[in-house]
PDB file of C-alpha atoms in Angstrom:
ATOM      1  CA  UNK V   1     104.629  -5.026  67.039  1.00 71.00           C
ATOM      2  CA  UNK V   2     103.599  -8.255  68.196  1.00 71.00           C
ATOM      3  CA  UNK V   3      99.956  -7.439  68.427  1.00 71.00           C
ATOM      4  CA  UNK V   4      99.567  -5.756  65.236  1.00 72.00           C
ATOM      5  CA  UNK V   5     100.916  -9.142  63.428  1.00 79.00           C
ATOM      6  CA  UNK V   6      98.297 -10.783  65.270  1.00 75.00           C
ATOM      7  CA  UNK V   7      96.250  -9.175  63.826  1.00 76.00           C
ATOM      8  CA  UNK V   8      97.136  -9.318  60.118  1.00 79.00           C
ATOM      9  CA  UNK V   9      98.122 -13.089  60.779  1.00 82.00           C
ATOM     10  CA  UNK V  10      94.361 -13.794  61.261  1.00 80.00           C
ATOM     11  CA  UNK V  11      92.392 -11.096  59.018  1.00 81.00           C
ATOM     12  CA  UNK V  12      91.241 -14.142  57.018  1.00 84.00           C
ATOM     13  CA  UNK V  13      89.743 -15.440  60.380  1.00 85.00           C
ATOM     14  CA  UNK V  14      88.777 -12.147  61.198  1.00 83.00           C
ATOM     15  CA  UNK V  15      86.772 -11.402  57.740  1.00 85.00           C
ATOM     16  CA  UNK V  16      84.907 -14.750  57.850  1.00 86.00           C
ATOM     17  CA  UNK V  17      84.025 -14.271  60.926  1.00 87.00           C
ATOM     18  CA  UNK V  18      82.464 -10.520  60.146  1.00 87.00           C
ATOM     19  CA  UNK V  19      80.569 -11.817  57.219  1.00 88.00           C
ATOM     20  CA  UNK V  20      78.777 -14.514  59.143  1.00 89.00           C
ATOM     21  CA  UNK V  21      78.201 -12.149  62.034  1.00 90.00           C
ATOM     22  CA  UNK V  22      76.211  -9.564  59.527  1.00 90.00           C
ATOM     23  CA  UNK V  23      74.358 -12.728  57.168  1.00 90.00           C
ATOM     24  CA  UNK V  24      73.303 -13.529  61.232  1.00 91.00           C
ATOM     25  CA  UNK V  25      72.396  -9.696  61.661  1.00 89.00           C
ATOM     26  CA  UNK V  26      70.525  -9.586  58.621  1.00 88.00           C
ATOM     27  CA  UNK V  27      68.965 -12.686  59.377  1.00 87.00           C
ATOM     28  CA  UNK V  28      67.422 -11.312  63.043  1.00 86.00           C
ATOM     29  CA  UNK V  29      66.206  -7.869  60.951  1.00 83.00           C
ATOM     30  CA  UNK V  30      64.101  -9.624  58.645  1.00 78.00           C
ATOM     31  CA  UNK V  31      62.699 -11.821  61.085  1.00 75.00           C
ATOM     32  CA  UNK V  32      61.391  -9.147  63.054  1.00 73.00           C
ATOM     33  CA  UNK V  33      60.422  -7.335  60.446  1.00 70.00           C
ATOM     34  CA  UNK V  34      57.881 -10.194  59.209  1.00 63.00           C
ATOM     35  CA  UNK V  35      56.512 -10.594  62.367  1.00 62.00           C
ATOM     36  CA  UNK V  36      56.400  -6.905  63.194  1.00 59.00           C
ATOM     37  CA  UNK V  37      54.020  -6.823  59.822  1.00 59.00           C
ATOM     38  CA  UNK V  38      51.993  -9.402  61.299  1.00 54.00           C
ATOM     39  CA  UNK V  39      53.071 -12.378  58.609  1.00 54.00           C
ATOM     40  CA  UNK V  40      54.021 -14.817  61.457  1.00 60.00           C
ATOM     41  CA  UNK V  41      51.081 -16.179  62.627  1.00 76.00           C
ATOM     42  CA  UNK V  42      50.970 -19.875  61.389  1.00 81.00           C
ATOM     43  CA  UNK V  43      49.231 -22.493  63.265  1.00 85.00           C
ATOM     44  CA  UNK V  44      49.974 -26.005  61.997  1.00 87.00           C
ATOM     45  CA  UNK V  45      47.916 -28.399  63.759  1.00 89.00           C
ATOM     46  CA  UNK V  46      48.642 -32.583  63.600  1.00 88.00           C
ATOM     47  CA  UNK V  47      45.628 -34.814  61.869  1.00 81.00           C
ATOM     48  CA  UNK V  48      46.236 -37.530  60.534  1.00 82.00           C
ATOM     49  CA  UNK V  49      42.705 -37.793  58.368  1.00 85.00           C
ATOM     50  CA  UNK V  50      42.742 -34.912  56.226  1.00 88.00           C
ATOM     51  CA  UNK V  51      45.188 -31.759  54.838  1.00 90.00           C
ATOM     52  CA  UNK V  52      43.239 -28.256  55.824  1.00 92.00           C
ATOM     53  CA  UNK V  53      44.505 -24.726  54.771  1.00 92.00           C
ATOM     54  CA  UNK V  54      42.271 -22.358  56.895  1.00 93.00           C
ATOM     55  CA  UNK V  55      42.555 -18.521  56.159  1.00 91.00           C
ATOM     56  CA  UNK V  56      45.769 -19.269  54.531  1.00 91.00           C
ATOM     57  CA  UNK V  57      48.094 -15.957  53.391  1.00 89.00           C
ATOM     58  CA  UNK V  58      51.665 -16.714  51.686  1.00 88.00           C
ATOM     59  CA  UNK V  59      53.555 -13.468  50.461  1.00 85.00           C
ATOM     60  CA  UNK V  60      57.103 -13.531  48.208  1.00 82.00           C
ATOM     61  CA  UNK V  61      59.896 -14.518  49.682  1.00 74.00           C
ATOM     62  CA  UNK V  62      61.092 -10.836  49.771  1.00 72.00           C
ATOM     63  CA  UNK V  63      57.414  -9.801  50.880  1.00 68.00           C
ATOM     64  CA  UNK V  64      56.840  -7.533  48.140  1.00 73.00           C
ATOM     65  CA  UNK V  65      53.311  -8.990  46.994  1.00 83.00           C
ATOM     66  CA  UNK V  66      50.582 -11.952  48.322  1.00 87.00           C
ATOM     67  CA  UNK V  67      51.289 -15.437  46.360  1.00 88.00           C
ATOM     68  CA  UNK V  68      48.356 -16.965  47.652  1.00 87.00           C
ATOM     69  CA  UNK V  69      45.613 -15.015  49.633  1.00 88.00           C
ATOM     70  CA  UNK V  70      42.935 -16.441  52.178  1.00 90.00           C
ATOM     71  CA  UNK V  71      42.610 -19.680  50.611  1.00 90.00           C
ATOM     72  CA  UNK V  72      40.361 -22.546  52.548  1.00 93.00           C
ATOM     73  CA  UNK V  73      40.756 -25.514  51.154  1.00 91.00           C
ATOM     74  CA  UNK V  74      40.486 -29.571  52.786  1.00 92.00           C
ATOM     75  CA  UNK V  75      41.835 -32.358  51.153  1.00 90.00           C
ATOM     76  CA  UNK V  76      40.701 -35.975  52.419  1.00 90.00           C
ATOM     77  CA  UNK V  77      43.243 -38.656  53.377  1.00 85.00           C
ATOM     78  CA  UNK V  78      43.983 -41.055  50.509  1.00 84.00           C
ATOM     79  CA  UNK V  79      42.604 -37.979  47.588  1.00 86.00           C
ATOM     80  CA  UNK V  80      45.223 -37.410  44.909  1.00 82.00           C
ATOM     81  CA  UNK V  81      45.505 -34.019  44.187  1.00 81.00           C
ATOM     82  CA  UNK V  82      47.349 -32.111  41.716  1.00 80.00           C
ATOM     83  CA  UNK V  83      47.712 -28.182  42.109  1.00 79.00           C
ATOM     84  CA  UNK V  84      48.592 -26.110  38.922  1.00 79.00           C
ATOM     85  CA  UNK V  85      48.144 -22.205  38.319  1.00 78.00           C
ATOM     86  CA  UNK V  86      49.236 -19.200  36.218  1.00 83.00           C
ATOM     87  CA  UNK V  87      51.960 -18.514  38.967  1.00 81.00           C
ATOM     88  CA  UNK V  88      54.818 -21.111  39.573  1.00 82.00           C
ATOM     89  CA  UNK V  89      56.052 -19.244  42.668  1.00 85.00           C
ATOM     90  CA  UNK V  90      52.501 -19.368  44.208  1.00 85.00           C
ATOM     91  CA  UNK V  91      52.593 -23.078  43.803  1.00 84.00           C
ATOM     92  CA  UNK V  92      55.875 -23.340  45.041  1.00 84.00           C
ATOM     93  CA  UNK V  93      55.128 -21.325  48.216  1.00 86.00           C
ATOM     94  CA  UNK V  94      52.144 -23.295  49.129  1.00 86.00           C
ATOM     95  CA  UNK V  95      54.607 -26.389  48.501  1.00 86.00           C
ATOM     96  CA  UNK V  96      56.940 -24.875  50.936  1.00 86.00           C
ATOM     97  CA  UNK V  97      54.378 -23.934  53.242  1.00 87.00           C
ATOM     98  CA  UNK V  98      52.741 -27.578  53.772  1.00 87.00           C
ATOM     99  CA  UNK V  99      55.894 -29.369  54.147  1.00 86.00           C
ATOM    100  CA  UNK V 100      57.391 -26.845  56.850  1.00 84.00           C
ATOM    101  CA  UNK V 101      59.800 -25.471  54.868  1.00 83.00           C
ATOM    102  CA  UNK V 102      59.117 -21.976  55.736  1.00 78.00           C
ATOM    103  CA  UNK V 103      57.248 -20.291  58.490  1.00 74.00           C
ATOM    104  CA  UNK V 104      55.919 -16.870  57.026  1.00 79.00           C
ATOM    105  CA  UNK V 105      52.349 -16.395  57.013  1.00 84.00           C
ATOM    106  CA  UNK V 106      49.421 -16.411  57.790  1.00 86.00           C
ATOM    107  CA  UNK V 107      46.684 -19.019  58.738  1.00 89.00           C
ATOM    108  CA  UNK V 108      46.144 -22.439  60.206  1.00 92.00           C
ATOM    109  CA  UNK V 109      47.606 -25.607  58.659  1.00 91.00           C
ATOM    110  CA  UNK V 110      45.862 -28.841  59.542  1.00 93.00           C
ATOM    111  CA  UNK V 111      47.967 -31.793  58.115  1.00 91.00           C
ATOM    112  CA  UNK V 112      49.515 -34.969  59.401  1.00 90.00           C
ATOM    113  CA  UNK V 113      52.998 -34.726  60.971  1.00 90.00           C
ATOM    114  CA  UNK V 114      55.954 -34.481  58.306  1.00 86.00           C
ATOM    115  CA  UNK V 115      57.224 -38.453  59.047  1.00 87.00           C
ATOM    116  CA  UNK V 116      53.525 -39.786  57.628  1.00 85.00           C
ATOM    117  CA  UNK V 117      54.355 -37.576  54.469  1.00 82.00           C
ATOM    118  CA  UNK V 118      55.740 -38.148  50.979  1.00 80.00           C
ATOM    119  CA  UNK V 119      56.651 -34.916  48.977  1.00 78.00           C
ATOM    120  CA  UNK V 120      57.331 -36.043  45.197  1.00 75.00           C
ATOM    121  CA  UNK V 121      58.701 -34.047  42.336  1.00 71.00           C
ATOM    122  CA  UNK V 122      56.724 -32.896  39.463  1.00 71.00           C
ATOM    123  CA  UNK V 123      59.075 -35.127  37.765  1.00 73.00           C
ATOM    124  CA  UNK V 124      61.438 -37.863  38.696  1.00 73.00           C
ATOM    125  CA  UNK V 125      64.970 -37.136  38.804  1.00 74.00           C
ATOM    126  CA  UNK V 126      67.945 -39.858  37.816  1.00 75.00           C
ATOM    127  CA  UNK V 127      71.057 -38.855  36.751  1.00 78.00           C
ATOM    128  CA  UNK V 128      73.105 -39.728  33.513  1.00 83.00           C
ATOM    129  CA  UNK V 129      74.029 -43.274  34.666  1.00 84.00           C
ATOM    130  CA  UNK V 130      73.288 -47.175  33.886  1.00 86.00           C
ATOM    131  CA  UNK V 131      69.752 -48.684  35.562  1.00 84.00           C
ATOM    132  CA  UNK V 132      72.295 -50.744  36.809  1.00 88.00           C
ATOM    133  CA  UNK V 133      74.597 -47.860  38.335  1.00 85.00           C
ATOM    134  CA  UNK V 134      71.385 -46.138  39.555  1.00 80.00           C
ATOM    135  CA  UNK V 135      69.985 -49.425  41.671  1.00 82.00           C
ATOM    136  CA  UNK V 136      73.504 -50.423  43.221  1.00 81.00           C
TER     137      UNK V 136
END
């Protein structure tokens, strides 16, 4: 008697602790699957004078298609550069993909390391307040 309470005294416990353990397992599966399919093989190399995409491949999030296929592409130090397209998840990926957000791939990433570099929004964001609320 006493174990069985024991165990309806912590199914809460018990349930939280099965969901993580399968988000975890789920987790593990996908990773290998990505680099079982050969989308894992990102170099990102430190340089502090320029931004290079070498051979770069980004699929979808869920890998069903290629965002942004074998692109080469250098971008000096101090060049202001603005990237647009037809596909807002392309752009987004290759967003991603320079700042280190993810790490499935393709390709070698020359750029200079993350504390030298400012990622800004399309456009600013302030919430609903006073300038004066928003600079205290």
């Amino acid at each position: 008697m006493g174990a069985f309470s024991l165990i309806i005294n912590q199914f809460q416990w018990i349930s939280s602790f099965a969901a993580v353990v399968a988000r975890i397992g789920t987790l593990i599966e996908s990773m290998d699957k990505a680099e079982r399919e050969g989308l894992c093989t990102i170099e990102v190399k430190e340089d502090t004078s320029f931004v290079r995409y070498e051979k770069v491949t980004l699929p979808s999030t869920n890998n069903a298609h290629i965002l942004v296929e074998n692109l080469n592409l250098e971008i000096p130090k101090g060049l202001r550069l603005l990237i647009t397209g037809p596909d807002a998840m392309a752009n987004s990926a290759l967003f991603r993909f320079t700042a280190g957000v993810v790490d499935v791939g393709v390709g070698c990433l020359h750029r200079p390391p993350l504390k030298e570099i400012m990622f800004l929004p399309e456009r600013p964001y302030l919430p609903h307040a006073t300038l004066r609320e928003l600079l205290l």
